[in-house]
CSV table of N, CA and C in Angstrom, one decimal:
chain,number,residue,atom,x,y,z
A,1,MET,N,-12.5,0.0,40.4
A,1,MET,CA,-12.5,-1.4,40.0
A,1,MET,C,-11.1,-1.9,40.1
A,2,ASP,N,-10.9,-3.1,40.6
A,2,ASP,CA,-9.6,-3.7,40.8
A,2,ASP,C,-9.2,-4.4,39.6
A,3,ASP,N,-8.2,-3.9,38.9
A,3,ASP,CA,-7.7,-4.5,37.7
A,3,ASP,C,-7.2,-5.9,37.8
A,4,SER,N,-6.8,-6.3,39.0
A,4,SER,CA,-6.3,-7.7,39.2
A,4,SER,C,-7.3,-8.8,39.0
A,5,THR,N,-8.6,-8.4,39.0
A,5,THR,CA,-9.6,-9.4,38.7
A,5,THR,C,-9.6,-9.8,37.2
A,6,HIS,N,-9.0,-9.0,36.4
A,6,HIS,CA,-8.9,-9.3,34.9
A,6,HIS,C,-7.8,-10.2,34.5
A,7,HIS,N,-6.9,-10.5,35.4
A,7,HIS,CA,-5.7,-11.3,35.1
A,7,HIS,C,-5.9,-12.7,35.4
A,8,THR,N,-5.2,-13.6,34.8
A,8,THR,CA,-5.3,-15.0,35.0
A,8,THR,C,-4.5,-15.5,36.2
A,9,GLY,N,-3.8,-14.7,36.9
A,9,GLY,CA,-3.0,-15.1,38.0
A,9,GLY,C,-1.6,-15.3,37.7
A,10,THR,N,-1.2,-15.3,36.4
A,10,THR,CA,0.2,-15.4,36.0
A,10,THR,C,0.7,-14.1,35.7
A,11,ALA,N,2.0,-13.9,36.1
A,11,ALA,CA,2.6,-12.6,35.8
A,11,ALA,C,3.0,-12.5,34.4
A,12,HIS,N,3.0,-11.3,33.9
A,12,HIS,CA,3.4,-11.0,32.5
A,12,HIS,C,4.9,-11.0,32.4
A,13,ASP,N,5.5,-11.9,31.7
A,13,ASP,CA,6.9,-12.1,31.6
A,13,ASP,C,7.3,-11.7,30.2
A,14,PRO,N,8.0,-10.5,30.0
A,14,PRO,CA,8.3,-10.0,28.7
A,14,PRO,C,9.3,-11.0,28.0
A,15,ASP,N,10.0,-11.8,28.8
A,15,ASP,CA,11.0,-12.7,28.2
A,15,ASP,C,10.3,-13.9,27.4
A,16,THR,N,9.0,-14.1,27.7
A,16,THR,CA,8.3,-15.2,27.0
A,16,THR,C,7.9,-14.8,25.6
A,17,HIS,N,8.2,-13.5,25.2
A,17,HIS,CA,7.9,-13.1,23.9
A,17,HIS,C,9.1,-13.0,23.0
A,18,GLU,N,10.1,-13.8,23.3
A,18,GLU,CA,11.4,-13.7,22.5
A,18,GLU,C,11.2,-14.0,21.1
A,19,GLY,N,10.4,-15.0,20.7
A,19,GLY,CA,10.2,-15.3,19.3
A,19,GLY,C,9.5,-14.1,18.6
A,20,HIS,N,8.6,-13.4,19.2
A,20,HIS,CA,7.9,-12.3,18.6
A,20,HIS,C,8.9,-11.2,18.4
A,21,HIS,N,9.8,-10.9,19.3
A,21,HIS,CA,10.8,-9.8,19.2
A,21,HIS,C,11.8,-10.2,18.0
A,22,ALA,N,12.2,-11.4,18.0
A,22,ALA,CA,13.1,-11.8,16.9
A,22,ALA,C,12.4,-11.7,15.5
A,23,HIS,N,11.1,-12.0,15.4
A,23,HIS,CA,10.4,-11.9,14.2
A,23,HIS,C,10.3,-10.4,13.8
A,24,ALA,N,10.0,-9.6,14.8
A,24,ALA,CA,9.8,-8.1,14.6
A,24,ALA,C,11.1,-7.5,14.2
A,25,ASP,N,12.2,-7.9,14.8
A,25,ASP,CA,13.5,-7.3,14.5
A,25,ASP,C,13.9,-7.7,13.1
A,26,GLN,N,13.6,-8.9,12.7
A,26,GLN,CA,13.9,-9.4,11.3
A,26,GLN,C,13.3,-8.5,10.3
A,27,HIS,N,12.1,-8.0,10.5
A,27,HIS,CA,11.4,-7.1,9.5
A,27,HIS,C,11.6,-5.7,9.8
A,28,GLY,N,12.5,-5.3,10.7
A,28,GLY,CA,12.8,-3.9,10.9
A,28,GLY,C,11.8,-3.2,11.8
A,29,GLU,N,11.0,-4.0,12.5
A,29,GLU,CA,10.0,-3.4,13.4
A,29,GLU,C,10.4,-3.5,14.8
A,30,HIS,N,10.0,-2.6,15.6
A,30,HIS,CA,10.3,-2.6,17.0
A,30,HIS,C,9.1,-2.2,17.8
A,31,ALA,N,9.1,-2.3,19.1
A,31,ALA,CA,8.0,-2.0,19.9
A,31,ALA,C,7.5,-0.6,19.7
A,32,HIS,N,8.4,0.3,19.3
A,32,HIS,CA,8.0,1.7,19.0
A,32,HIS,C,7.6,2.0,17.6
A,33,GLY,N,7.5,1.0,16.7
A,33,GLY,CA,7.1,1.2,15.4
A,33,GLY,C,8.0,0.5,14.3
A,34,ALA,N,7.6,0.7,13.1
A,34,ALA,CA,8.3,0.1,12.0
A,34,ALA,C,9.5,1.0,11.6
A,35,SER,N,10.5,0.4,11.0
A,35,SER,CA,11.6,1.2,10.5
A,35,SER,C,11.2,1.9,9.2
A,36,TRP,N,11.9,3.0,8.9
A,36,TRP,CA,11.7,3.7,7.6
A,36,TRP,C,12.0,2.8,6.4
A,37,PRO,N,13.1,2.0,6.4
A,37,PRO,CA,13.3,1.1,5.2
A,37,PRO,C,12.1,0.1,5.0
A,38,THR,N,11.6,-0.4,6.1
A,38,THR,CA,10.4,-1.3,6.0
A,38,THR,C,9.2,-0.6,5.4
A,39,ALA,N,9.0,0.6,5.8
A,39,ALA,CA,7.8,1.4,5.3
A,39,ALA,C,8.1,1.8,3.9
A,40,ALA,N,9.3,2.2,3.5
A,40,ALA,CA,9.6,2.6,2.2
A,40,ALA,C,9.5,1.4,1.2
A,41,LYS,N,9.9,0.2,1.7
A,41,LYS,CA,9.8,-1.0,0.8
A,41,LYS,C,8.3,-1.3,0.6
A,42,ALA,N,7.5,-1.2,1.6
A,42,ALA,CA,6.0,-1.5,1.5
A,42,ALA,C,5.4,-0.5,0.5
A,43,THR,N,5.8,0.8,0.7
A,43,THR,CA,5.2,1.8,-0.2
A,43,THR,C,5.6,1.6,-1.6
A,44,LEU,N,6.9,1.3,-1.8
A,44,LEU,CA,7.4,1.1,-3.2
A,44,LEU,C,6.7,-0.1,-3.8
A,45,HIS,N,6.4,-1.1,-3.0
A,45,HIS,CA,5.7,-2.3,-3.5
A,45,HIS,C,4.3,-1.9,-4.0
A,46,CYS,N,3.6,-1.1,-3.2
A,46,CYS,CA,2.2,-0.6,-3.6
A,46,CYS,C,2.3,0.4,-4.8
A,47,LEU,N,3.3,1.2,-4.8
A,47,LEU,CA,3.5,2.2,-5.8
A,47,LEU,C,3.7,1.6,-7.2
A,48,THR,N,4.5,0.5,-7.2
A,48,THR,CA,4.7,-0.2,-8.4
A,48,THR,C,3.4,-0.7,-9.1
A,49,GLY,N,2.6,-1.4,-8.3
A,49,GLY,CA,1.3,-1.8,-8.8
A,49,GLY,C,0.4,-0.7,-9.2
A,50,CYS,N,0.4,0.3,-8.4
A,50,CYS,CA,-0.4,1.5,-8.7
A,50,CYS,C,0.0,2.2,-10.0
A,51,ALA,N,1.3,2.3,-10.2
A,51,ALA,CA,1.9,3.0,-11.4
A,51,ALA,C,1.5,2.2,-12.6
A,52,ILE,N,1.7,0.9,-12.6
A,52,ILE,CA,1.4,0.1,-13.7
A,52,ILE,C,-0.1,0.2,-14.1
A,53,GLY,N,-1.0,0.1,-13.1
A,53,GLY,CA,-2.4,0.2,-13.4
A,53,GLY,C,-2.8,1.6,-13.8
A,54,GLU,N,-2.2,2.6,-13.2
A,54,GLU,CA,-2.6,4.0,-13.6
A,54,GLU,C,-2.2,4.3,-15.0
A,55,ILE,N,-0.9,4.0,-15.3
A,55,ILE,CA,-0.4,4.3,-16.6
A,55,ILE,C,-1.2,3.5,-17.7
A,56,LEU,N,-1.5,2.3,-17.4
A,56,LEU,CA,-2.2,1.4,-18.4
A,56,LEU,C,-3.6,2.0,-18.5
A,57,GLY,N,-4.3,2.5,-17.5
A,57,GLY,CA,-5.6,3.1,-17.6
A,57,GLY,C,-5.6,4.4,-18.4
A,58,MET,N,-4.5,5.2,-18.2
A,58,MET,CA,-4.4,6.4,-19.0
A,58,MET,C,-4.2,6.1,-20.4
A,59,VAL,N,-3.4,5.1,-20.7
A,59,VAL,CA,-3.2,4.8,-22.1
A,59,VAL,C,-4.4,4.2,-22.8
A,60,ILE,N,-5.1,3.4,-22.1
A,60,ILE,CA,-6.4,2.8,-22.6
A,60,ILE,C,-7.4,3.9,-22.8
A,61,GLY,N,-7.6,4.7,-21.8
A,61,GLY,CA,-8.6,5.8,-21.9
A,61,GLY,C,-8.3,6.8,-23.0
A,62,THR,N,-7.1,7.1,-23.2
A,62,THR,CA,-6.7,8.0,-24.2
A,62,THR,C,-6.9,7.4,-25.6
A,63,ALA,N,-6.5,6.1,-25.7
A,63,ALA,CA,-6.6,5.4,-27.0
A,63,ALA,C,-8.1,5.3,-27.4
A,64,LEU,N,-9.0,5.1,-26.4
A,64,LEU,CA,-10.4,5.0,-26.7
A,64,LEU,C,-11.1,6.4,-26.8
A,65,LEU,N,-10.3,7.4,-26.7
A,65,LEU,CA,-10.8,8.8,-26.8
A,65,LEU,C,-11.9,9.1,-25.7
A,66,TRP,N,-11.7,8.5,-24.5
A,66,TRP,CA,-12.6,8.8,-23.4
A,66,TRP,C,-12.3,10.1,-22.8
A,67,GLY,N,-13.2,10.7,-22.1
A,67,GLY,CA,-13.0,11.9,-21.4
A,67,GLY,C,-12.1,11.8,-20.1
A,68,ASN,N,-11.8,12.9,-19.5
A,68,ASN,CA,-10.9,12.8,-18.3
A,68,ASN,C,-11.5,12.0,-17.2
A,69,VAL,N,-12.8,12.2,-16.9
A,69,VAL,CA,-13.4,11.4,-15.8
A,69,VAL,C,-13.4,9.9,-16.0
A,70,GLN,N,-13.8,9.5,-17.2
A,70,GLN,CA,-13.8,8.1,-17.5
A,70,GLN,C,-12.4,7.5,-17.4
A,71,THR,N,-11.5,8.2,-18.0
A,71,THR,CA,-10.1,7.7,-18.0
A,71,THR,C,-9.5,7.7,-16.6
A,72,MET,N,-9.8,8.7,-15.8
A,72,MET,CA,-9.3,8.7,-14.4
A,72,MET,C,-9.9,7.5,-13.6
A,73,VAL,N,-11.2,7.3,-13.8
A,73,VAL,CA,-11.9,6.1,-13.1
A,73,VAL,C,-11.2,4.8,-13.5
A,74,LEU,N,-11.0,4.6,-14.8
A,74,LEU,CA,-10.3,3.4,-15.2
A,74,LEU,C,-8.9,3.3,-14.7
A,75,ALA,N,-8.2,4.4,-14.7
A,75,ALA,CA,-6.8,4.4,-14.2
A,75,ALA,C,-6.8,4.1,-12.7
A,76,ILE,N,-7.6,4.7,-11.9
A,76,ILE,CA,-7.7,4.4,-10.5
A,76,ILE,C,-8.1,2.9,-10.2
A,77,SER,N,-9.1,2.5,-11.0
A,77,SER,CA,-9.5,1.1,-10.8
A,77,SER,C,-8.4,0.1,-11.1
A,78,LEU,N,-7.7,0.3,-12.2
A,78,LEU,CA,-6.6,-0.5,-12.5
A,78,LEU,C,-5.4,-0.4,-11.5
A,79,ALA,N,-5.2,0.8,-11.0
A,79,ALA,CA,-4.2,1.0,-9.9
A,79,ALA,C,-4.5,0.1,-8.7
A,80,PHE,N,-5.8,0.1,-8.3
A,80,PHE,CA,-6.1,-0.8,-7.2
A,80,PHE,C,-6.0,-2.3,-7.6
A,81,LEU,N,-6.4,-2.6,-8.8
A,81,LEU,CA,-6.3,-4.0,-9.2
A,81,LEU,C,-4.9,-4.5,-9.2
A,82,PHE,N,-4.0,-3.7,-9.9
A,82,PHE,CA,-2.6,-4.1,-9.9
A,82,PHE,C,-1.9,-4.1,-8.6
A,83,GLY,N,-2.3,-3.0,-7.8
A,83,GLY,CA,-1.7,-2.9,-6.4
A,83,GLY,C,-2.0,-4.1,-5.6
A,84,TYR,N,-3.3,-4.5,-5.6
A,84,TYR,CA,-3.7,-5.7,-4.8
A,84,TYR,C,-3.1,-7.0,-5.4
A,85,SER,N,-3.0,-7.1,-6.7
A,85,SER,CA,-2.5,-8.3,-7.3
A,85,SER,C,-1.1,-8.6,-7.0
A,86,PHE,N,-0.3,-7.6,-6.8
A,86,PHE,CA,1.1,-7.9,-6.4
A,86,PHE,C,1.1,-8.6,-5.0
A,87,THR,N,0.4,-8.1,-4.1
A,87,THR,CA,0.3,-8.8,-2.8
A,87,THR,C,-0.4,-10.1,-2.9
A,88,LEU,N,-1.5,-10.2,-3.6
A,88,LEU,CA,-2.2,-11.4,-3.8
A,88,LEU,C,-1.3,-12.6,-4.3
A,89,PHE,N,-0.6,-12.3,-5.4
A,89,PHE,CA,0.3,-13.3,-5.9
A,89,PHE,C,1.4,-13.7,-5.0
A,90,ALA,N,1.9,-12.8,-4.2
A,90,ALA,CA,3.0,-13.1,-3.3
A,90,ALA,C,2.5,-14.0,-2.1
A,91,VAL,N,1.3,-13.7,-1.6
A,91,VAL,CA,0.8,-14.5,-0.5
A,91,VAL,C,0.3,-15.9,-1.0
A,92,ARG,N,-0.2,-15.9,-2.2
A,92,ARG,CA,-0.6,-17.2,-2.8
A,92,ARG,C,0.6,-18.1,-3.0
A,93,ARG,N,1.8,-17.5,-3.5
A,93,ARG,CA,3.0,-18.3,-3.6
A,93,ARG,C,3.5,-18.8,-2.2
A,94,ALA,N,3.1,-18.1,-1.2
A,94,ALA,CA,3.5,-18.6,0.2
A,94,ALA,C,2.6,-19.7,0.7
A,95,GLY,N,1.5,-20.0,-0.1
A,95,GLY,CA,0.7,-21.1,0.3
A,95,GLY,C,-0.7,-20.8,0.8
A,96,LEU,N,-1.1,-19.5,0.8
A,96,LEU,CA,-2.4,-19.1,1.2
A,96,LEU,C,-3.4,-19.5,0.2
A,97,ASP,N,-4.6,-19.9,0.6
A,97,ASP,CA,-5.7,-20.2,-0.3
A,97,ASP,C,-6.2,-18.8,-0.9
A,98,PHE,N,-6.9,-18.9,-2.0
A,98,PHE,CA,-7.3,-17.6,-2.7
A,98,PHE,C,-8.1,-16.7,-1.8
A,99,LYS,N,-9.1,-17.2,-1.1
A,99,LYS,CA,-10.0,-16.3,-0.3
A,99,LYS,C,-9.2,-15.7,0.8
A,100,SER,N,-8.3,-16.4,1.5
A,100,SER,CA,-7.5,-15.8,2.5
A,100,SER,C,-6.5,-14.8,2.0
A,101,ALA,N,-6.0,-15.1,0.8
A,101,ALA,CA,-5.0,-14.2,0.1
A,101,ALA,C,-5.7,-12.9,-0.2
A,102,VAL,N,-6.9,-13.0,-0.7
A,102,VAL,CA,-7.7,-11.7,-1.0
A,102,VAL,C,-7.8,-10.9,0.2
A,103,LYS,N,-8.2,-11.5,1.3
A,103,LYS,CA,-8.4,-10.8,2.6
A,103,LYS,C,-7.1,-10.1,3.0
A,104,VAL,N,-6.0,-10.8,2.9
A,104,VAL,CA,-4.6,-10.3,3.3
A,104,VAL,C,-4.3,-9.1,2.4
A,105,ALA,N,-4.5,-9.3,1.1
A,105,ALA,CA,-4.2,-8.2,0.1
A,105,ALA,C,-5.1,-6.9,0.4
A,106,LEU,N,-6.3,-7.1,0.7
A,106,LEU,CA,-7.2,-6.0,1.0
A,106,LEU,C,-6.7,-5.3,2.3
A,107,ALA,N,-6.4,-6.1,3.3
A,107,ALA,CA,-5.9,-5.5,4.6
A,107,ALA,C,-4.6,-4.8,4.4
A,108,ALA,N,-3.7,-5.4,3.6
A,108,ALA,CA,-2.4,-4.9,3.5
A,108,ALA,C,-2.3,-3.6,2.7
A,109,ASP,N,-3.1,-3.5,1.6
A,109,ASP,CA,-2.9,-2.5,0.6
A,109,ASP,C,-4.0,-1.4,0.5
A,110,THR,N,-5.2,-1.6,1.1
A,110,THR,CA,-6.3,-0.6,0.8
A,110,THR,C,-5.9,0.8,1.2
A,111,VAL,N,-5.4,1.0,2.4
A,111,VAL,CA,-5.1,2.4,2.9
A,111,VAL,C,-4.0,3.0,2.1
A,112,SER,N,-2.9,2.2,1.9
A,112,SER,CA,-1.8,2.6,1.1
A,112,SER,C,-2.1,3.1,-0.3
A,113,ILE,N,-2.9,2.2,-1.0
A,113,ILE,CA,-3.3,2.5,-2.4
A,113,ILE,C,-4.2,3.7,-2.4
A,114,ALA,N,-5.1,3.8,-1.5
A,114,ALA,CA,-6.1,4.9,-1.4
A,114,ALA,C,-5.4,6.3,-1.2
A,115,VAL,N,-4.4,6.3,-0.3
A,115,VAL,CA,-3.7,7.5,-0.1
A,115,VAL,C,-2.9,7.9,-1.3
A,116,MET,N,-2.2,6.9,-1.9
A,116,MET,CA,-1.4,7.1,-3.0
A,116,MET,C,-2.2,7.6,-4.2
A,117,GLU,N,-3.4,7.1,-4.5
A,117,GLU,CA,-4.2,7.5,-5.6
A,117,GLU,C,-4.8,8.9,-5.3
A,118,LEU,N,-5.2,9.1,-4.1
A,118,LEU,CA,-5.7,10.5,-3.8
A,118,LEU,C,-4.7,11.5,-4.0
A,119,VAL,N,-3.5,11.3,-3.5
A,119,VAL,CA,-2.4,12.3,-3.7
A,119,VAL,C,-2.0,12.4,-5.2
A,120,ASP,N,-1.7,11.3,-5.8
A,120,ASP,CA,-1.3,11.3,-7.2
A,120,ASP,C,-2.3,12.0,-8.1
A,121,ASN,N,-3.6,11.5,-8.0
A,121,ASN,CA,-4.6,12.1,-8.9
A,121,ASN,C,-4.9,13.5,-8.5
A,122,GLY,N,-4.8,13.9,-7.3
A,122,GLY,CA,-5.0,15.2,-6.9
A,122,GLY,C,-4.0,16.2,-7.5
A,123,ILE,N,-2.7,15.7,-7.5
A,123,ILE,CA,-1.7,16.5,-8.2
A,123,ILE,C,-1.9,16.7,-9.7
A,124,ILE,N,-2.3,15.6,-10.3
A,124,ILE,CA,-2.6,15.7,-11.7
A,124,ILE,C,-3.8,16.6,-12.0
A,125,ALA,N,-4.8,16.5,-11.2
A,125,ALA,CA,-6.0,17.4,-11.4
A,125,ALA,C,-5.7,18.8,-11.1
A,126,LEU,N,-4.8,19.1,-10.1
A,126,LEU,CA,-4.5,20.5,-9.8
A,126,LEU,C,-3.3,21.1,-10.6
A,127,THR,N,-2.6,20.3,-11.4
A,127,THR,CA,-1.6,20.8,-12.2
A,127,THR,C,-2.2,21.4,-13.5
A,128,PRO,N,-2.1,22.7,-13.7
A,128,PRO,CA,-2.7,23.4,-14.8
A,128,PRO,C,-2.4,22.7,-16.2
A,129,GLY,N,-3.4,22.3,-16.9
A,129,GLY,CA,-3.2,21.7,-18.2
A,129,GLY,C,-2.9,20.3,-18.2
A,130,ALA,N,-2.6,19.6,-17.1
A,130,ALA,CA,-2.2,18.2,-17.1
A,130,ALA,C,-3.4,17.3,-17.5
A,131,MET,N,-4.6,17.7,-17.1
A,131,MET,CA,-5.7,16.8,-17.4
A,131,MET,C,-6.0,16.8,-18.9
A,132,ASP,N,-5.6,17.9,-19.6
A,132,ASP,CA,-5.9,18.0,-21.0
A,132,ASP,C,-4.6,17.6,-21.9
A,133,ALA,N,-3.5,17.3,-21.2
A,133,ALA,CA,-2.3,16.9,-21.9
A,133,ALA,C,-2.5,15.6,-22.5
A,134,HIS,N,-1.8,15.3,-23.6
A,134,HIS,CA,-1.8,14.0,-24.3
A,134,HIS,C,-0.6,13.2,-23.8
A,135,LEU,N,-0.7,11.9,-24.1
A,135,LEU,CA,0.4,11.0,-23.7
A,135,LEU,C,1.7,11.4,-24.2
A,136,SER,N,1.7,12.1,-25.3
A,136,SER,CA,3.0,12.6,-26.0
A,136,SER,C,3.5,13.9,-25.4
A,137,ASP,N,2.8,14.5,-24.4
A,137,ASP,CA,3.2,15.8,-23.8
A,137,ASP,C,4.0,15.5,-22.6
A,138,GLY,N,5.1,16.3,-22.5
A,138,GLY,CA,5.9,16.3,-21.3
A,138,GLY,C,5.2,16.7,-20.0
A,139,LEU,N,4.2,17.6,-20.2
A,139,LEU,CA,3.4,18.0,-19.0
A,139,LEU,C,2.6,16.8,-18.4
A,140,PHE,N,2.1,16.0,-19.3
A,140,PHE,CA,1.4,14.8,-18.8
A,140,PHE,C,2.3,13.9,-17.9
A,141,TRP,N,3.5,13.6,-18.5
A,141,TRP,CA,4.4,12.7,-17.8
A,141,TRP,C,5.0,13.3,-16.6
A,142,SER,N,5.3,14.6,-16.6
A,142,SER,CA,5.9,15.3,-15.4
A,142,SER,C,4.9,15.4,-14.3
A,143,ALA,N,3.6,15.6,-14.6
A,143,ALA,CA,2.6,15.7,-13.6
A,143,ALA,C,2.4,14.3,-13.0
A,144,LEU,N,2.3,13.3,-13.9
A,144,LEU,CA,2.1,11.9,-13.4
A,144,LEU,C,3.3,11.4,-12.5
A,145,LEU,N,4.5,11.6,-13.1
A,145,LEU,CA,5.6,11.1,-12.3
A,145,LEU,C,5.9,11.9,-11.0
A,146,GLY,N,5.7,13.2,-11.1
A,146,GLY,CA,5.8,14.1,-10.0
A,146,GLY,C,4.7,13.7,-8.9
A,147,GLY,N,3.5,13.3,-9.4
A,147,GLY,CA,2.5,12.8,-8.5
A,147,GLY,C,2.9,11.5,-7.8
A,148,PHE,N,3.6,10.6,-8.5
A,148,PHE,CA,4.0,9.4,-7.9
A,148,PHE,C,5.1,9.7,-6.8
A,149,VAL,N,6.0,10.6,-7.1
A,149,VAL,CA,7.0,10.9,-6.1
A,149,VAL,C,6.4,11.5,-4.8
A,150,VAL,N,5.5,12.5,-5.0
A,150,VAL,CA,4.8,13.1,-3.8
A,150,VAL,C,4.0,12.0,-3.1
A,151,ALA,N,3.3,11.2,-3.9
A,151,ALA,CA,2.5,10.1,-3.2
A,151,ALA,C,3.4,9.2,-2.4
A,152,PHE,N,4.5,8.8,-2.9
A,152,PHE,CA,5.5,8.0,-2.2
A,152,PHE,C,5.9,8.7,-0.9
A,153,LEU,N,6.2,10.0,-1.0
A,153,LEU,CA,6.7,10.7,0.2
A,153,LEU,C,5.6,10.8,1.3
A,154,ILE,N,4.4,11.0,0.8
A,154,ILE,CA,3.3,11.1,1.8
A,154,ILE,C,2.8,9.7,2.3
A,155,THR,N,2.8,8.7,1.5
A,155,THR,CA,2.3,7.4,1.9
A,155,THR,C,3.3,6.6,2.8
A,156,THR,N,4.6,6.9,2.6
A,156,THR,CA,5.6,6.2,3.4
A,156,THR,C,5.4,6.3,4.9
A,157,PRO,N,5.2,7.6,5.4
A,157,PRO,CA,4.9,7.7,6.8
A,157,PRO,C,3.6,7.1,7.3
A,158,VAL,N,2.6,7.1,6.4
A,158,VAL,CA,1.3,6.4,6.7
A,158,VAL,C,1.6,4.9,6.8
A,159,ASN,N,2.4,4.3,5.9
A,159,ASN,CA,2.7,2.9,6.0
A,159,ASN,C,3.5,2.6,7.2
A,160,LYS,N,4.5,3.5,7.6
A,160,LYS,CA,5.3,3.3,8.8
A,160,LYS,C,4.4,3.2,10.0
A,161,TRP,N,3.5,4.1,10.1
A,161,TRP,CA,2.6,4.2,11.2
A,161,TRP,C,1.7,2.9,11.3
A,162,MET,N,1.2,2.5,10.1
A,162,MET,CA,0.3,1.3,10.1
A,162,MET,C,1.1,0.0,10.4
A,163,ILE,N,2.2,-0.1,9.8
A,163,ILE,CA,3.0,-1.3,10.1
A,163,ILE,C,3.4,-1.4,11.5
A,164,GLY,N,3.8,-0.3,12.1
A,164,GLY,CA,4.2,-0.2,13.5
A,164,GLY,C,3.1,-0.6,14.5
A,165,ARG,N,1.8,-0.6,14.0
A,165,ARG,CA,0.7,-1.0,14.8
A,165,ARG,C,0.1,-2.3,14.3
A,166,GLY,N,0.8,-3.0,13.5
A,166,GLY,CA,0.4,-4.4,13.1
A,166,GLY,C,-0.6,-4.3,12.0
A,167,LYS,N,-0.8,-3.2,11.3
A,167,LYS,CA,-1.8,-3.1,10.2
A,167,LYS,C,-1.1,-3.0,8.9
A,168,GLY,N,-1.8,-2.8,7.8
A,168,GLY,CA,-1.2,-2.6,6.5
A,168,GLY,C,-0.3,-3.8,6.1
A,169,HIS,N,0.9,-3.4,5.6
A,169,HIS,CA,1.8,-4.5,5.1
A,169,HIS,C,2.3,-5.4,6.2
A,170,ALA,N,2.0,-5.0,7.5
A,170,ALA,CA,2.5,-5.9,8.6
A,170,ALA,C,1.7,-7.2,8.5
A,171,VAL,N,0.5,-7.3,8.0
A,171,VAL,CA,-0.2,-8.5,7.9
A,171,VAL,C,0.4,-9.5,6.8
A,172,VAL,N,1.2,-8.9,5.9
A,172,VAL,CA,1.9,-9.7,4.9
A,172,VAL,C,3.1,-10.4,5.4
A,173,HIS,N,3.7,-9.8,6.5
A,173,HIS,CA,5.0,-10.4,7.0
A,173,HIS,C,4.9,-11.8,7.5
A,174,ALA,N,3.7,-12.2,7.9
A,174,ALA,CA,3.5,-13.6,8.4
A,174,ALA,C,3.7,-14.6,7.3
A,175,TYR,N,3.7,-14.1,6.0
A,175,TYR,CA,3.8,-15.0,4.9
A,175,TYR,C,5.1,-14.9,4.1
A,176,HIS,N,6.0,-14.2,4.7
A,176,HIS,CA,7.4,-14.1,4.0
A,176,HIS,C,8.3,-15.2,4.5
């Protein structure tokens, strides 16, 4: 098959994409991917919302004397809620309508939050005694905070890869 039949007859001129390259460079992204600082910033943004939601869920579940499963479900649900809300409020401030803002937040954060929650909660579940530790126990907090650190370290390369391909937090850049 002759590939020339798929072209419009105009030559591809890389110089016509100057505006795109300037926009990409402004956000630390290049043709070969996103920068590590860009990925770390996106990950930290997600981690902040996740941490608030997860800690709040743990406190509520513990205060209500819920079991581990119910408390973890609440904590994960609130982590997603707070994680999405950070992006949602930011793009709403930039002028996006609510429905579009929700779509952007879902596209920007779903994979990042899911990886973060899987890693963080996996560490808590696998740390001996952490699931039965109380909020006043150092083991609870060390497992939780340690999980956040490991989740950040694992999620940052995932976000770097996604942003470099125009996915994840890259969709938010249009609204900054």
